[in-house]
Amino acid sequence: MERELEVKLLGVDVEVLEEQVLAKGGVLIADEMQTNILIEPTTYPLIAAGSYLRIRETEDLLTGAFSKVMTFKSKQQNELVRENLEITSSIGDTQKMLAILKEIGMGNSSVGTKHRRSYSLGVARIDIDRWDVDSFPYPYAEIEVPTEADLEAALDMLSLEGVEVSTKSIKELQDEWRKGQR
């Protein structure tokens, strides 16, 4: 399992953030169109709340390559950052995988598409996400880092005034937005 530590930056002007990242020496490492299918467990009570499966189909706009992977994200308790343990594997046929998951009772799924531009800045990965308007209409950034100290350093380096730092998942943000709380 891989450990993932990340936060979302809400209310940020993503164009200005991209300029800041590049000015600080950041490097564009990916430009992708993604289809994300989130699968929520409904009959598996042993899976921790907030954990889920995701199938992601990615078109790399820089190279033209396509990939399909399924990831199990196991949410961990951490107040400072969103922490997940992840297991990821390539898959061949998305529809067959969804049929298998349905047969074994793996709950509801939702589909969304997004454009993601990713940068490396020191040890941080900064993803700029723009979802389709039906999935989530507000662009935001994610900062993924190896340690909590690296997160503090990345946030300090970018001088993010008035930006909300959130540990919420996209599912939580979508639920709030759909209820009119955002």
Short mmCIF file of N, CA, C and O in Angstrom, two decimals, residues 43-108:
data_model
loop_
_atom_site.label_atom_id
_atom_site.label_comp_id
_atom_site.label_asym_id
_atom_site.label_seq_id
_atom_site.Cartn_x
_atom_site.Cartn_y
_atom_site.Cartn_z
N THR A 43 -22.50 -2.79 1.03
CA THR A 43 -22.73 -4.02 1.79
C THR A 43 -21.48 -4.53 2.48
O THR A 43 -21.41 -5.68 2.88
N TYR A 44 -20.49 -3.67 2.63
CA TYR A 44 -19.24 -4.07 3.25
C TYR A 44 -19.00 -3.23 4.51
O TYR A 44 -18.28 -2.24 4.48
N PRO A 45 -19.58 -3.62 5.63
CA PRO A 45 -19.49 -2.79 6.84
C PRO A 45 -18.09 -2.71 7.43
O PRO A 45 -17.82 -1.84 8.24
N LEU A 46 -17.18 -3.58 7.02
CA LEU A 46 -15.84 -3.54 7.59
C LEU A 46 -14.95 -2.49 6.93
O LEU A 46 -13.88 -2.19 7.41
N ILE A 47 -15.41 -1.91 5.83
CA ILE A 47 -14.64 -0.87 5.15
C ILE A 47 -14.87 0.44 5.89
O ILE A 47 -16.00 0.84 6.13
N ALA A 48 -13.78 1.12 6.24
CA ALA A 48 -13.87 2.36 7.02
C ALA A 48 -14.67 3.43 6.28
O ALA A 48 -14.62 3.52 5.06
N ALA A 49 -15.42 4.20 7.04
CA ALA A 49 -16.18 5.31 6.47
C ALA A 49 -15.24 6.23 5.70
O ALA A 49 -14.15 6.53 6.17
N GLY A 50 -15.66 6.64 4.52
CA GLY A 50 -14.83 7.51 3.69
C GLY A 50 -13.89 6.77 2.76
O GLY A 50 -13.25 7.37 1.92
N SER A 51 -13.81 5.44 2.89
CA SER A 51 -13.00 4.64 1.99
C SER A 51 -13.83 4.27 0.78
O SER A 51 -15.05 4.17 0.86
N TYR A 52 -13.17 4.07 -0.36
CA TYR A 52 -13.92 3.77 -1.57
C TYR A 52 -13.01 3.20 -2.64
O TYR A 52 -11.78 3.24 -2.54
N LEU A 53 -13.63 2.69 -3.71
CA LEU A 53 -12.94 2.27 -4.92
C LEU A 53 -13.12 3.35 -5.97
O LEU A 53 -14.16 4.01 -6.03
N ARG A 54 -12.10 3.49 -6.82
CA ARG A 54 -12.20 4.43 -7.93
C ARG A 54 -11.60 3.77 -9.16
O ARG A 54 -10.52 3.19 -9.10
N ILE A 55 -12.32 3.88 -10.26
CA ILE A 55 -11.76 3.51 -11.55
C ILE A 55 -11.47 4.83 -12.27
O ILE A 55 -12.32 5.71 -12.33
N ARG A 56 -10.26 4.94 -12.78
CA ARG A 56 -9.86 6.17 -13.47
C ARG A 56 -9.34 5.81 -14.87
O ARG A 56 -8.42 5.01 -15.00
N GLU A 57 -9.96 6.43 -15.87
CA GLU A 57 -9.49 6.32 -17.25
C GLU A 57 -8.84 7.65 -17.59
O GLU A 57 -9.45 8.71 -17.41
N THR A 58 -7.59 7.60 -18.05
CA THR A 58 -6.81 8.81 -18.27
C THR A 58 -6.27 8.88 -19.69
O THR A 58 -5.70 7.91 -20.18
N GLU A 59 -6.47 10.05 -20.31
CA GLU A 59 -5.81 10.35 -21.58
C GLU A 59 -4.75 11.38 -21.27
O GLU A 59 -5.05 12.48 -20.80
N ASP A 60 -3.49 11.03 -21.53
CA ASP A 60 -2.37 11.94 -21.32
C ASP A 60 -2.30 12.86 -22.53
O ASP A 60 -2.02 12.42 -23.64
N LEU A 61 -2.59 14.15 -22.32
CA LEU A 61 -2.62 15.11 -23.42
C LEU A 61 -1.23 15.47 -23.92
O LEU A 61 -1.09 16.05 -25.01
N LEU A 62 -0.20 15.13 -23.17
CA LEU A 62 1.18 15.41 -23.60
C LEU A 62 1.73 14.31 -24.49
O LEU A 62 2.48 14.58 -25.42
N THR A 63 1.33 13.05 -24.20
CA THR A 63 1.89 11.92 -24.96
C THR A 63 0.86 11.17 -25.79
O THR A 63 1.24 10.37 -26.65
N GLY A 64 -0.42 11.36 -25.50
CA GLY A 64 -1.46 10.61 -26.20
C GLY A 64 -1.73 9.23 -25.61
O GLY A 64 -2.58 8.50 -26.11
N ALA A 65 -1.03 8.88 -24.55
CA ALA A 65 -1.20 7.56 -23.93
C ALA A 65 -2.53 7.48 -23.17
O ALA A 65 -3.03 8.50 -22.68
N PHE A 66 -3.10 6.28 -23.09
CA PHE A 66 -4.33 6.03 -22.34
C PHE A 66 -4.01 5.01 -21.24
O PHE A 66 -3.20 4.10 -21.43
N SER A 67 -4.67 5.16 -20.09
CA SER A 67 -4.52 4.16 -19.03
C SER A 67 -5.85 4.00 -18.31
O SER A 67 -6.70 4.89 -18.32
N LYS A 68 -6.01 2.82 -17.71
CA LYS A 68 -7.19 2.51 -16.88
C LYS A 68 -6.68 1.82 -15.63
O LYS A 68 -5.99 0.81 -15.71
N VAL A 69 -7.01 2.40 -14.48
CA VAL A 69 -6.59 1.81 -13.21
C VAL A 69 -7.74 1.81 -12.23
O VAL A 69 -8.66 2.64 -12.31
N MET A 70 -7.70 0.87 -11.31
CA MET A 70 -8.65 0.85 -10.20
C MET A 70 -7.84 1.01 -8.92
O MET A 70 -6.78 0.40 -8.76
N THR A 71 -8.34 1.88 -8.03
CA THR A 71 -7.65 2.17 -6.78
C THR A 71 -8.62 1.98 -5.63
O THR A 71 -9.76 2.45 -5.68
N PHE A 72 -8.16 1.28 -4.59
CA PHE A 72 -8.88 1.23 -3.32
C PHE A 72 -8.22 2.26 -2.42
O PHE A 72 -7.00 2.21 -2.20
N LYS A 73 -9.00 3.22 -1.93
CA LYS A 73 -8.50 4.25 -1.02
C LYS A 73 -9.07 3.97 0.36
O LYS A 73 -10.27 4.04 0.56
N SER A 74 -8.20 3.69 1.30
CA SER A 74 -8.59 3.43 2.68
C SER A 74 -8.29 4.68 3.51
O SER A 74 -7.12 5.01 3.76
N LYS A 75 -9.36 5.37 3.92
CA LYS A 75 -9.21 6.62 4.66
C LYS A 75 -8.62 6.35 6.05
O LYS A 75 -9.07 5.47 6.77
N GLN A 76 -7.62 7.15 6.40
CA GLN A 76 -6.97 7.06 7.70
C GLN A 76 -7.34 8.28 8.54
O GLN A 76 -7.64 9.35 8.00
N GLN A 77 -7.28 8.15 9.84
CA GLN A 77 -7.58 9.27 10.72
C GLN A 77 -6.38 10.22 10.76
O GLN A 77 -5.28 9.82 11.10
N ASN A 78 -6.60 11.47 10.36
CA ASN A 78 -5.56 12.47 10.39
C ASN A 78 -6.25 13.83 10.29
O ASN A 78 -6.93 14.10 9.31
N GLU A 79 -6.08 14.66 11.27
CA GLU A 79 -6.75 15.96 11.31
C GLU A 79 -6.07 17.01 10.43
O GLU A 79 -6.71 17.95 10.00
N LEU A 80 -4.76 16.85 10.17
CA LEU A 80 -4.02 17.88 9.45
C LEU A 80 -4.14 17.77 7.93
O LEU A 80 -4.14 18.77 7.23
N VAL A 81 -4.19 16.54 7.43
CA VAL A 81 -4.23 16.29 5.99
C VAL A 81 -5.20 15.16 5.72
O VAL A 81 -5.57 14.40 6.62
N ARG A 82 -5.61 15.02 4.47
CA ARG A 82 -6.38 13.86 4.07
C ARG A 82 -5.37 12.75 3.83
O ARG A 82 -4.51 12.86 2.96
N GLU A 83 -5.47 11.70 4.62
CA GLU A 83 -4.52 10.59 4.51
C GLU A 83 -5.26 9.34 4.08
O GLU A 83 -6.26 8.95 4.67
N ASN A 84 -4.74 8.72 3.03
CA ASN A 84 -5.28 7.47 2.52
C ASN A 84 -4.14 6.48 2.35
O ASN A 84 -3.02 6.87 2.03
N LEU A 85 -4.46 5.21 2.55
CA LEU A 85 -3.60 4.14 2.09
C LEU A 85 -4.23 3.65 0.81
O LEU A 85 -5.45 3.45 0.74
N GLU A 86 -3.41 3.47 -0.23
CA GLU A 86 -3.95 3.16 -1.54
C GLU A 86 -3.34 1.88 -2.11
O GLU A 86 -2.14 1.64 -1.95
N ILE A 87 -4.19 1.13 -2.79
CA ILE A 87 -3.74 -0.01 -3.59
C ILE A 87 -4.28 0.24 -4.99
O ILE A 87 -5.49 0.44 -5.17
N THR A 88 -3.40 0.25 -5.99
CA THR A 88 -3.79 0.55 -7.37
C THR A 88 -3.32 -0.55 -8.29
O THR A 88 -2.22 -1.08 -8.13
N SER A 89 -4.18 -0.89 -9.27
CA SER A 89 -3.83 -1.88 -10.28
C SER A 89 -4.42 -1.47 -11.63
O SER A 89 -5.52 -0.92 -11.69
N SER A 90 -3.71 -1.77 -12.69
CA SER A 90 -4.23 -1.55 -14.04
C SER A 90 -5.39 -2.50 -14.28
O SER A 90 -5.41 -3.62 -13.76
N ILE A 91 -6.35 -2.04 -15.09
CA ILE A 91 -7.46 -2.91 -15.51
C ILE A 91 -7.58 -2.81 -17.02
O ILE A 91 -7.13 -1.84 -17.63
N GLY A 92 -8.22 -3.82 -17.61
CA GLY A 92 -8.36 -3.84 -19.06
C GLY A 92 -9.68 -3.29 -19.54
O GLY A 92 -9.73 -2.49 -20.46
N ASP A 93 -10.78 -3.69 -18.92
CA ASP A 93 -12.11 -3.36 -19.42
C ASP A 93 -12.94 -2.77 -18.28
O ASP A 93 -13.35 -3.48 -17.36
N THR A 94 -13.20 -1.48 -18.37
CA THR A 94 -13.92 -0.78 -17.31
C THR A 94 -15.31 -1.35 -17.10
O THR A 94 -15.74 -1.59 -15.96
N GLN A 95 -16.05 -1.58 -18.18
CA GLN A 95 -17.43 -2.05 -18.05
C GLN A 95 -17.50 -3.44 -17.43
O GLN A 95 -18.39 -3.71 -16.60
N LYS A 96 -16.58 -4.31 -17.78
CA LYS A 96 -16.56 -5.65 -17.16
C LYS A 96 -16.20 -5.56 -15.68
O LYS A 96 -16.77 -6.28 -14.86
N MET A 97 -15.27 -4.66 -15.34
CA MET A 97 -14.91 -4.49 -13.93
C MET A 97 -16.11 -3.97 -13.15
O MET A 97 -16.40 -4.44 -12.04
N LEU A 98 -16.85 -3.01 -13.71
CA LEU A 98 -18.04 -2.51 -13.03
C LEU A 98 -19.09 -3.60 -12.88
O LEU A 98 -19.76 -3.68 -11.84
N ALA A 99 -19.23 -4.47 -13.87
CA ALA A 99 -20.18 -5.59 -13.77
C ALA A 99 -19.78 -6.55 -12.66
O ALA A 99 -20.64 -7.03 -11.90
N ILE A 100 -18.49 -6.83 -12.54
CA ILE A 100 -18.01 -7.70 -11.46
C ILE A 100 -18.32 -7.08 -10.11
O ILE A 100 -18.84 -7.74 -9.20
N LEU A 101 -18.01 -5.80 -9.96
CA LEU A 101 -18.25 -5.12 -8.69
C LEU A 101 -19.74 -5.11 -8.35
O LEU A 101 -20.12 -5.30 -7.19
N LYS A 102 -20.59 -4.90 -9.33
CA LYS A 102 -22.03 -4.92 -9.10
C LYS A 102 -22.49 -6.30 -8.63
O LYS A 102 -23.29 -6.42 -7.71
N GLU A 103 -21.95 -7.35 -9.25
CA GLU A 103 -22.32 -8.72 -8.89
C GLU A 103 -21.96 -9.06 -7.45
O GLU A 103 -22.65 -9.84 -6.80
N ILE A 104 -20.90 -8.47 -6.94
CA ILE A 104 -20.50 -8.78 -5.56
C ILE A 104 -21.05 -7.76 -4.56
O ILE A 104 -20.66 -7.74 -3.40
N GLY A 105 -21.93 -6.88 -5.04
CA GLY A 105 -22.62 -5.96 -4.13
C GLY A 105 -21.87 -4.69 -3.80
O GLY A 105 -22.12 -4.08 -2.76
N MET A 106 -20.95 -4.28 -4.68
CA MET A 106 -20.18 -3.07 -4.41
C MET A 106 -20.91 -1.83 -4.87
O MET A 106 -20.55 -1.20 -5.85
N GLY A 107 -21.96 -1.51 -4.25
CA GLY A 107 -22.68 -0.26 -4.22
C GLY A 107 -22.82 0.60 -5.43
O GLY A 107 -22.68 0.19 -6.56
N ASN A 108 -23.13 1.84 -5.15
CA ASN A 108 -23.46 2.84 -6.14
C ASN A 108 -22.19 3.41 -6.76
O ASN A 108 -21.15 3.48 -6.13
#
